[in-house]
Coordinates of C-alpha atoms and ligand atoms in Angstrom, one line a residue:
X1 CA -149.3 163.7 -19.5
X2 CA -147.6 166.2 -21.9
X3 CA -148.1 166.4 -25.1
X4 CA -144.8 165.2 -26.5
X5 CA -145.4 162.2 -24.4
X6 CA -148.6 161.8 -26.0
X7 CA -147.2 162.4 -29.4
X8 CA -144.5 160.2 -28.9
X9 CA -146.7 157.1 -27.9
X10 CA -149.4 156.9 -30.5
X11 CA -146.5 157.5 -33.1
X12 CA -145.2 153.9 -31.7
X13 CA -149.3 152.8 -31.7
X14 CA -149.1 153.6 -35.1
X15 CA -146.3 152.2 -36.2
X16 CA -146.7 148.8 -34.4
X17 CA -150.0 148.8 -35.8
X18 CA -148.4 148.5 -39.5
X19 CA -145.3 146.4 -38.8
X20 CA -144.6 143.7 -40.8
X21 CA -145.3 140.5 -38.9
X22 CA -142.0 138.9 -38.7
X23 CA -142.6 135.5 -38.1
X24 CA -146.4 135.2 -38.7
X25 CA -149.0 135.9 -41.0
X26 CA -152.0 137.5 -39.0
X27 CA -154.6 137.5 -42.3
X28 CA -156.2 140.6 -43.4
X29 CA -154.2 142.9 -40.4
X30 CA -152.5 145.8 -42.7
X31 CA -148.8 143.8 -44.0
X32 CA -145.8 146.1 -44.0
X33 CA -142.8 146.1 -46.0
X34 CA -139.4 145.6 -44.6
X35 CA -139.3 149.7 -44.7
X36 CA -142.6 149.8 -42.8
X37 CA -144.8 151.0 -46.1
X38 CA -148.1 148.8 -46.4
X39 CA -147.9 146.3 -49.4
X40 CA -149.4 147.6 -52.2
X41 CA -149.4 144.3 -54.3
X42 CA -153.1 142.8 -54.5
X43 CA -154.5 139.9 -57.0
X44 CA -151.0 138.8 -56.0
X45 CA -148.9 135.8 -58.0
X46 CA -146.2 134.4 -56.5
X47 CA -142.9 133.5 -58.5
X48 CA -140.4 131.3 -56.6
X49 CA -136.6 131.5 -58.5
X50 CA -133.0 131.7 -57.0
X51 CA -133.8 130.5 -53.9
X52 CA -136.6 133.5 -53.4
X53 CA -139.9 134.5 -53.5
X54 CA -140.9 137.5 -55.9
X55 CA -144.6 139.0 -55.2
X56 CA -146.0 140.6 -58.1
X57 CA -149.6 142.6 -57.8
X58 CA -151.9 145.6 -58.5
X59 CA -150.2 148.6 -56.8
X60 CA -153.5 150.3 -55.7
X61 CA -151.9 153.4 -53.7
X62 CA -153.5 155.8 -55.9
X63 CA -156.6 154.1 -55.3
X64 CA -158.8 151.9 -57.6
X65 CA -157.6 151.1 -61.7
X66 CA -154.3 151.4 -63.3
X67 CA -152.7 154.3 -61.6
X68 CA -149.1 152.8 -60.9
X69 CA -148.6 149.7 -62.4
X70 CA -147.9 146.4 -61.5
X71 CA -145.4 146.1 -58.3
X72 CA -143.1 143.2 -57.4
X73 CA -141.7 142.9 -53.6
X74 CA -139.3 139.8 -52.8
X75 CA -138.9 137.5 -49.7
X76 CA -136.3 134.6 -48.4
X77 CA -139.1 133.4 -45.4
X78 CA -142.5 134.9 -46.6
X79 CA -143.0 137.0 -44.0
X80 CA -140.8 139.5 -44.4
X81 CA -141.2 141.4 -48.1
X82 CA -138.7 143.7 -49.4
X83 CA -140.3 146.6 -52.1
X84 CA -138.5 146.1 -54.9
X85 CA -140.4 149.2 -57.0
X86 CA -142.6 148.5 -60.4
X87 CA -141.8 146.0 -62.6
X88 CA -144.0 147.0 -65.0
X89 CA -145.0 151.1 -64.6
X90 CA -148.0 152.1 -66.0
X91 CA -146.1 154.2 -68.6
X92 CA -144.8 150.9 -70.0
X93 CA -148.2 149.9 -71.1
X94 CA -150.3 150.9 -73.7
X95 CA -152.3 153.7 -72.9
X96 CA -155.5 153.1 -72.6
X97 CA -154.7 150.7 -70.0
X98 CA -153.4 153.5 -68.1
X99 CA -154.9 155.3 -65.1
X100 CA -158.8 154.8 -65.9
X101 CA -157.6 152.0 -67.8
X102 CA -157.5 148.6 -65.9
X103 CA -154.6 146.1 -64.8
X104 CA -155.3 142.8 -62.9
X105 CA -154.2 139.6 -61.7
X106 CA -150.8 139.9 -63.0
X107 CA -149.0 136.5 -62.4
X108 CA -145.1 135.9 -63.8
X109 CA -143.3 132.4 -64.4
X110 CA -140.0 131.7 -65.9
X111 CA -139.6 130.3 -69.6
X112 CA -136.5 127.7 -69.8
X113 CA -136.4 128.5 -73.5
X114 CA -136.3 131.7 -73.7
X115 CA -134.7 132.7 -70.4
X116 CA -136.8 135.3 -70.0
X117 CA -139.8 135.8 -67.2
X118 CA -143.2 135.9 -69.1
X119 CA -146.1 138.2 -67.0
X120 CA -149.5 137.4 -68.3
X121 CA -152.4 140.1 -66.8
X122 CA -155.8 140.9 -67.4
X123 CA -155.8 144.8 -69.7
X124 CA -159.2 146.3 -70.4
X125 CA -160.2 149.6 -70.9
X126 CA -162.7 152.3 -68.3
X127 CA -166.0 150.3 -70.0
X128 CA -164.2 146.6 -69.4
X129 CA -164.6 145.8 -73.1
X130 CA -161.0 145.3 -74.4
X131 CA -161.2 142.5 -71.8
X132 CA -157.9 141.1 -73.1
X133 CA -155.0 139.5 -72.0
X134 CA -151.6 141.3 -72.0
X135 CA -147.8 140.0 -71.9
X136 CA -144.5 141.3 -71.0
X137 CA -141.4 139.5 -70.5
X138 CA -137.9 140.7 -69.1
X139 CA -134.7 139.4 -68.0
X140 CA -134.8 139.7 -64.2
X141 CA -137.7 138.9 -62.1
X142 CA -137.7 142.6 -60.2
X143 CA -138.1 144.0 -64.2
X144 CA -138.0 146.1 -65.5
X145 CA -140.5 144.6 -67.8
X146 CA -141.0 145.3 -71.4
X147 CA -144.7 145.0 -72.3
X148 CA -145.0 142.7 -75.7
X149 CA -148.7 142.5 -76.6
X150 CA -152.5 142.2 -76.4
X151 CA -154.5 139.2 -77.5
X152 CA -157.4 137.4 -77.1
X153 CA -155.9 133.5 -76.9
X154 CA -159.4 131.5 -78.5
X155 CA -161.4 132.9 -81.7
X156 CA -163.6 130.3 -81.7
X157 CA -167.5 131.9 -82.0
X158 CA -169.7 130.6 -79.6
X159 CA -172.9 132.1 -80.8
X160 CA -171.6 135.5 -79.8
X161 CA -174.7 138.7 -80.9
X162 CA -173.0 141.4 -83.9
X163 CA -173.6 144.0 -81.5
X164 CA -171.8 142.4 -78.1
X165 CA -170.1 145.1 -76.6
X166 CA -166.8 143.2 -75.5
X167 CA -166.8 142.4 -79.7
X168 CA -166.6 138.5 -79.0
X169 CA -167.6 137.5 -82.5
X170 CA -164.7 139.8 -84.4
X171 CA -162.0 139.1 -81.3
X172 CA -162.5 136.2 -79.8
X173 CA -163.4 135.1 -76.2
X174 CA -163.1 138.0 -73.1
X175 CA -160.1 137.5 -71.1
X176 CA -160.6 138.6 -67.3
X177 CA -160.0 137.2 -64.2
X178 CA -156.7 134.8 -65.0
X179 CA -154.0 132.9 -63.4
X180 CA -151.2 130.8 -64.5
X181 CA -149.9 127.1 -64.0
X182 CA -146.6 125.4 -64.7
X183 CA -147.3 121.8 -65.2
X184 CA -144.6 119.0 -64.1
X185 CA -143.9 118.5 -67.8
X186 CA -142.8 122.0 -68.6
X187 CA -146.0 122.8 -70.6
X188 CA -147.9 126.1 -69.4
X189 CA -151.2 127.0 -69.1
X190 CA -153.5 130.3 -68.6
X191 CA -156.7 129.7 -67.0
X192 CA -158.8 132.8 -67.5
X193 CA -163.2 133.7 -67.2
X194 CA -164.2 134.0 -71.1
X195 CA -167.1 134.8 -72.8
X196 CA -168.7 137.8 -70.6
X197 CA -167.3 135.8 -67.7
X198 CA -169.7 133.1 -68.0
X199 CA -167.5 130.1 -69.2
X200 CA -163.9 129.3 -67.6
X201 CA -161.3 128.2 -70.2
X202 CA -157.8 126.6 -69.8
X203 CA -155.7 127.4 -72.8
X204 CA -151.8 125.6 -73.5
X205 CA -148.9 128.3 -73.7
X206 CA -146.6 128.2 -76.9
X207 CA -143.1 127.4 -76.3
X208 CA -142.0 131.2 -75.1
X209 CA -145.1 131.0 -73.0
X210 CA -145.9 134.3 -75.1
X211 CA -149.2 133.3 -76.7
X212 CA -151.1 129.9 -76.7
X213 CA -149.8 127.3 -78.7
X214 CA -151.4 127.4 -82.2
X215 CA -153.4 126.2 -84.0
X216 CA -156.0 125.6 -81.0
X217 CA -157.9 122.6 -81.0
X218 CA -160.6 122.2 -78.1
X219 CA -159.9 119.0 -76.2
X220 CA -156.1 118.7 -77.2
X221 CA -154.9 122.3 -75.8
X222 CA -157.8 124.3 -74.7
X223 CA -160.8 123.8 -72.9
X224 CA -164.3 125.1 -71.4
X225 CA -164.3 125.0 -68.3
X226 CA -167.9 124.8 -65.8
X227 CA -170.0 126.4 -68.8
X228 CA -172.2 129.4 -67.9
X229 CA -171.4 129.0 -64.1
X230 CA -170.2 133.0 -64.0
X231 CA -166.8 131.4 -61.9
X232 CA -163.9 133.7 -61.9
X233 CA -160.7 134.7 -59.7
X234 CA -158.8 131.1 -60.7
X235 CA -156.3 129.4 -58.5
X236 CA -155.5 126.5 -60.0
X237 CA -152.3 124.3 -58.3
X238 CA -151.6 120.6 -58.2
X239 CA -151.2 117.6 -55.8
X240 CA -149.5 114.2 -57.1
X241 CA -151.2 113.5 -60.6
X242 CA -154.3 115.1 -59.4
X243 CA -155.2 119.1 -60.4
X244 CA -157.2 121.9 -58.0
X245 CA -158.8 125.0 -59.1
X246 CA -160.2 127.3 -56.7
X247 CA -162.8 130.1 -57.9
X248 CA -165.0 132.3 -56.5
X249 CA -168.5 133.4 -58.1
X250 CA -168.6 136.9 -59.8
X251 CA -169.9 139.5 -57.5
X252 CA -167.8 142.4 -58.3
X253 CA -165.8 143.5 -55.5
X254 CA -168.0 141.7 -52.9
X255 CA -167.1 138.5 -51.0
X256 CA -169.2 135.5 -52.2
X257 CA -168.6 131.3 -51.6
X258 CA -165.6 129.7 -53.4
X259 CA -165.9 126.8 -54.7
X260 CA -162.7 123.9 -56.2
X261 CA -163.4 121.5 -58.4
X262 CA -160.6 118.6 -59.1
X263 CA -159.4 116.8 -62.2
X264 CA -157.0 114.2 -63.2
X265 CA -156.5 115.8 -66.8
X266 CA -155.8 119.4 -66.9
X267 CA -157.8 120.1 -69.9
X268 CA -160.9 118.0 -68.1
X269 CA -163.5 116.4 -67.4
X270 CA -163.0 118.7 -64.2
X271 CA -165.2 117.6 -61.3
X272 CA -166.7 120.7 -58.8
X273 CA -166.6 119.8 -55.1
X274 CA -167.4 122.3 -52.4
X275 CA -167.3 125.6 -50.8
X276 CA -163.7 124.6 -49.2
X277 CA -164.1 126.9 -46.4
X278 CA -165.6 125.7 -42.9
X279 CA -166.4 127.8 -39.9
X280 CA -167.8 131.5 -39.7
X281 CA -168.1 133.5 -42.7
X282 CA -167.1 130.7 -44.5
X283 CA -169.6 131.2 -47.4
X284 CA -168.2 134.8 -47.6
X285 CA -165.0 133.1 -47.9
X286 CA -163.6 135.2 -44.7
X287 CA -164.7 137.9 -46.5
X288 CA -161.6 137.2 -49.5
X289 CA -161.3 136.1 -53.0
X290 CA -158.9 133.7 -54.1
X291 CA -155.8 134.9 -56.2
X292 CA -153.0 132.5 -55.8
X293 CA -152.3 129.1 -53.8
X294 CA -148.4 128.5 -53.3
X295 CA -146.8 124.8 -52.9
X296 CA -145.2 124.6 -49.6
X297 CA -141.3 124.3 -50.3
X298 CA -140.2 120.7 -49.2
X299 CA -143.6 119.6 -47.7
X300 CA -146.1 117.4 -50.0
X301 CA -149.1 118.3 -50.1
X302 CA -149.1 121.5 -48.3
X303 CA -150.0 124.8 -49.8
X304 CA -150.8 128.7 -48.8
X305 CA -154.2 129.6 -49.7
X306 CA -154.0 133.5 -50.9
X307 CA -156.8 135.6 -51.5
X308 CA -157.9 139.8 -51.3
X309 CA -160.4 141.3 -48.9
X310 CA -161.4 143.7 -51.2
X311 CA -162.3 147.1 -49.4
X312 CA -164.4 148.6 -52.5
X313 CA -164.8 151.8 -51.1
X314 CA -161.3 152.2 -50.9
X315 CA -159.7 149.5 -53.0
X316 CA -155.6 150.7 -51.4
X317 CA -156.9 149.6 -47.7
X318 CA -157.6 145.8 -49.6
X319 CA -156.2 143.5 -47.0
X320 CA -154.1 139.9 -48.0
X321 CA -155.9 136.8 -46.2
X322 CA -153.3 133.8 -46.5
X323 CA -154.7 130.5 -45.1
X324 CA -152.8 126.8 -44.8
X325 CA -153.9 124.3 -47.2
X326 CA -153.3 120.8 -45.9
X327 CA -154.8 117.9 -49.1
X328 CA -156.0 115.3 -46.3
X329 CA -155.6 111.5 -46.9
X330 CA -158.8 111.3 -48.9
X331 CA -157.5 114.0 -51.5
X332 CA -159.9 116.7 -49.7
X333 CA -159.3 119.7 -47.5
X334 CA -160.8 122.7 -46.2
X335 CA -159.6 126.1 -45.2
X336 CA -160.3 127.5 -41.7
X337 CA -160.1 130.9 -40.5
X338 CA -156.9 132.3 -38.0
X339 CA -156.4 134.9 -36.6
X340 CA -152.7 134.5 -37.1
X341 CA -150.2 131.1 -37.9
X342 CA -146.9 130.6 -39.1
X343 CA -145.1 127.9 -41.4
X344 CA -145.0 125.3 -38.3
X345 CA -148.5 124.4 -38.9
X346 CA -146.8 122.4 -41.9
X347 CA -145.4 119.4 -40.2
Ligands
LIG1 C1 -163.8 140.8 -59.4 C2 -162.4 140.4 -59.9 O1 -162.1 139.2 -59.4 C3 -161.4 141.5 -59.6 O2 -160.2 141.1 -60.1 C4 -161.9 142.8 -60.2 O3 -162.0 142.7 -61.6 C5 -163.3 143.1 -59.7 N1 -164.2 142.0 -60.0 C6 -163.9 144.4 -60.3 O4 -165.2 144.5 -59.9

């Protein structure tokens, strides 16, 4: 064979290798964009407005921290994701958030009051002591996005030392690993791992969604959530009158066993269940960490499970691992492994 031959078919190896699966999500297999560029959009949150889907994530193409900025990709069917740039560029954020500076989780929903779209994310600095959480709001849901501020949403001390690095007793509670929810009532709430990670807490949004409603009163609109259980990477969504969060244990960037616990009041008592996932590697779950579970347009009770396989040696090759959620008669359900599925499995 000659060598243009040769050159010409691994240059279609490669590419069908990378394309965008069209009708089909094959879980942790590299995910194109509609130009053929690999997503770049991990710890995703998905925003559903004007009849489309808006992806928002860590844009990790320069490798591991805050070395682009947060990146937003849109969609009609799911599969098929159109780059729609940064919405929030590192240079829009303070800097020591900024290249060795940290950016995670970011997660955006729309405010009815203000009109604007409200991004909440995870800032910290190259030690992971600011361990904060940062806003920025903007007109359009592509952005760009105009960064607001940096706050710590409950002051309350919980014995915290003088000398604690992450400054718990002057600032508050650590904000890390976080995710949003938009209750049926219009009232918003961050979920976020506090205190050192230890301790999970659910804190009410103000109106704006631009801080939590003050002043904050344990019980009436914040909570603790699974005290000293280490539990981080929150996905929190709802089914009937009944709330699901989904969190894994905090191993870094290494796969450990989720866990979901259920309530029937957002602020508690919530109840743990069990690892959700069944099969092989389910107490790895598939090798993933939750980030995000999706209600399924116009089908009760049926969700997408989202989550990262984290490749920590080189944190831009992180695959996406989307699963089906099905809540089964008994309010339960599991998450199995597939190779690859597609919105049918939702009858
Ligand atoms: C686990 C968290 O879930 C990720 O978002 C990231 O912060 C890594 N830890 C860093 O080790």
């Amino acid at each position: 064979m000659n060598t243009r031959i040769l050159l010409f078919i691994s240059f279609i190896m490669a590419a069908s290798a990378a394309r965008a699966a069209d009708g089909e999500f094959r879980p942790g297999e590299v995910w194109s964009d509609t130009d053929g560029t690999p997503i770049q959009a991990h710890s995703a949150g998905i925003l559903v407005s004007g009849g489309k889907y808006f992806w928002f994530g860590e844009d990790k193409t320069l490798g591991d921290r805050n070395r682009r900025g947060i990146s937003c990709y849109s969609s009609t069917d799911l599969y098929n994701w159109k780059n729609e740039g940064l919405a929030l560029p590192k240079e829009a954020m303070p800097e020591k958030f900024r290249d060795w500076g940290i950016v995670e989780r970011p997660k955006v929903i729309f405010n009815p009051h203000s009109h604007r779209f409200v991004m909440w994310m995870h800032l910290d600095d190259s030690g992971y002591h600011a361990a904060s959480a940062g806003i920025a709001t903007s007109d359009k849901p592509t952005g760009p996005f105009t960064f607001a501020k940096q706050l710590r949403p409950i002051g309350d001390d919980f014995g915290y030392k003088d000398d604690d690095p992450n400054k718990q007793k002057q600032l508050g509670g650590t904000y890390r690993d976080m995710n949003l929810f938009v209750d049926d009532d219009g009232k918003a709430y961050a979920f976020y791992s506090s205190e050192g990670n230890a301790t999970m807490y659910v804190v009410c949004l103000d109106d704006n969604f631009t801080g939590p409603e003050t002043p904050a009163v344990p019980g009436k609109n914040w909570a603790r959530l699974f005290v000293g259980k280490f539990r981080e990477a929150p996905a929190p969504f709802k089914f009937g009158k009944r709330y699901y969060l989904i969190t894994s244990g905090c191993t870094g960037w290494s796969p450990n066993a989720a866990n979901y616990a259920v309530a029937d009041n957002i602020l508690g008592p919530w109840e743990t269940k069990t690892n959700p996932c069944v099969g092989p590697d389910a107490e790895k779950t598939f090798h993933a960490q939750s980030t995000f579970v999706l209600p399924v347009a116009g089908k009760p009770g049926s969700f997408i499970f989202m989550a990262d396989r984290w490749n920590k040696d080189k944190l831009e090759d992180s695959r996406y691992v989307w699963l089906p959620l099905i809540i089964k008669p008994d309010r339960s359900f599991t998450l199995e492994w597939r190779d690859k599925w597609d919105l049918s499995v939702f009858q």
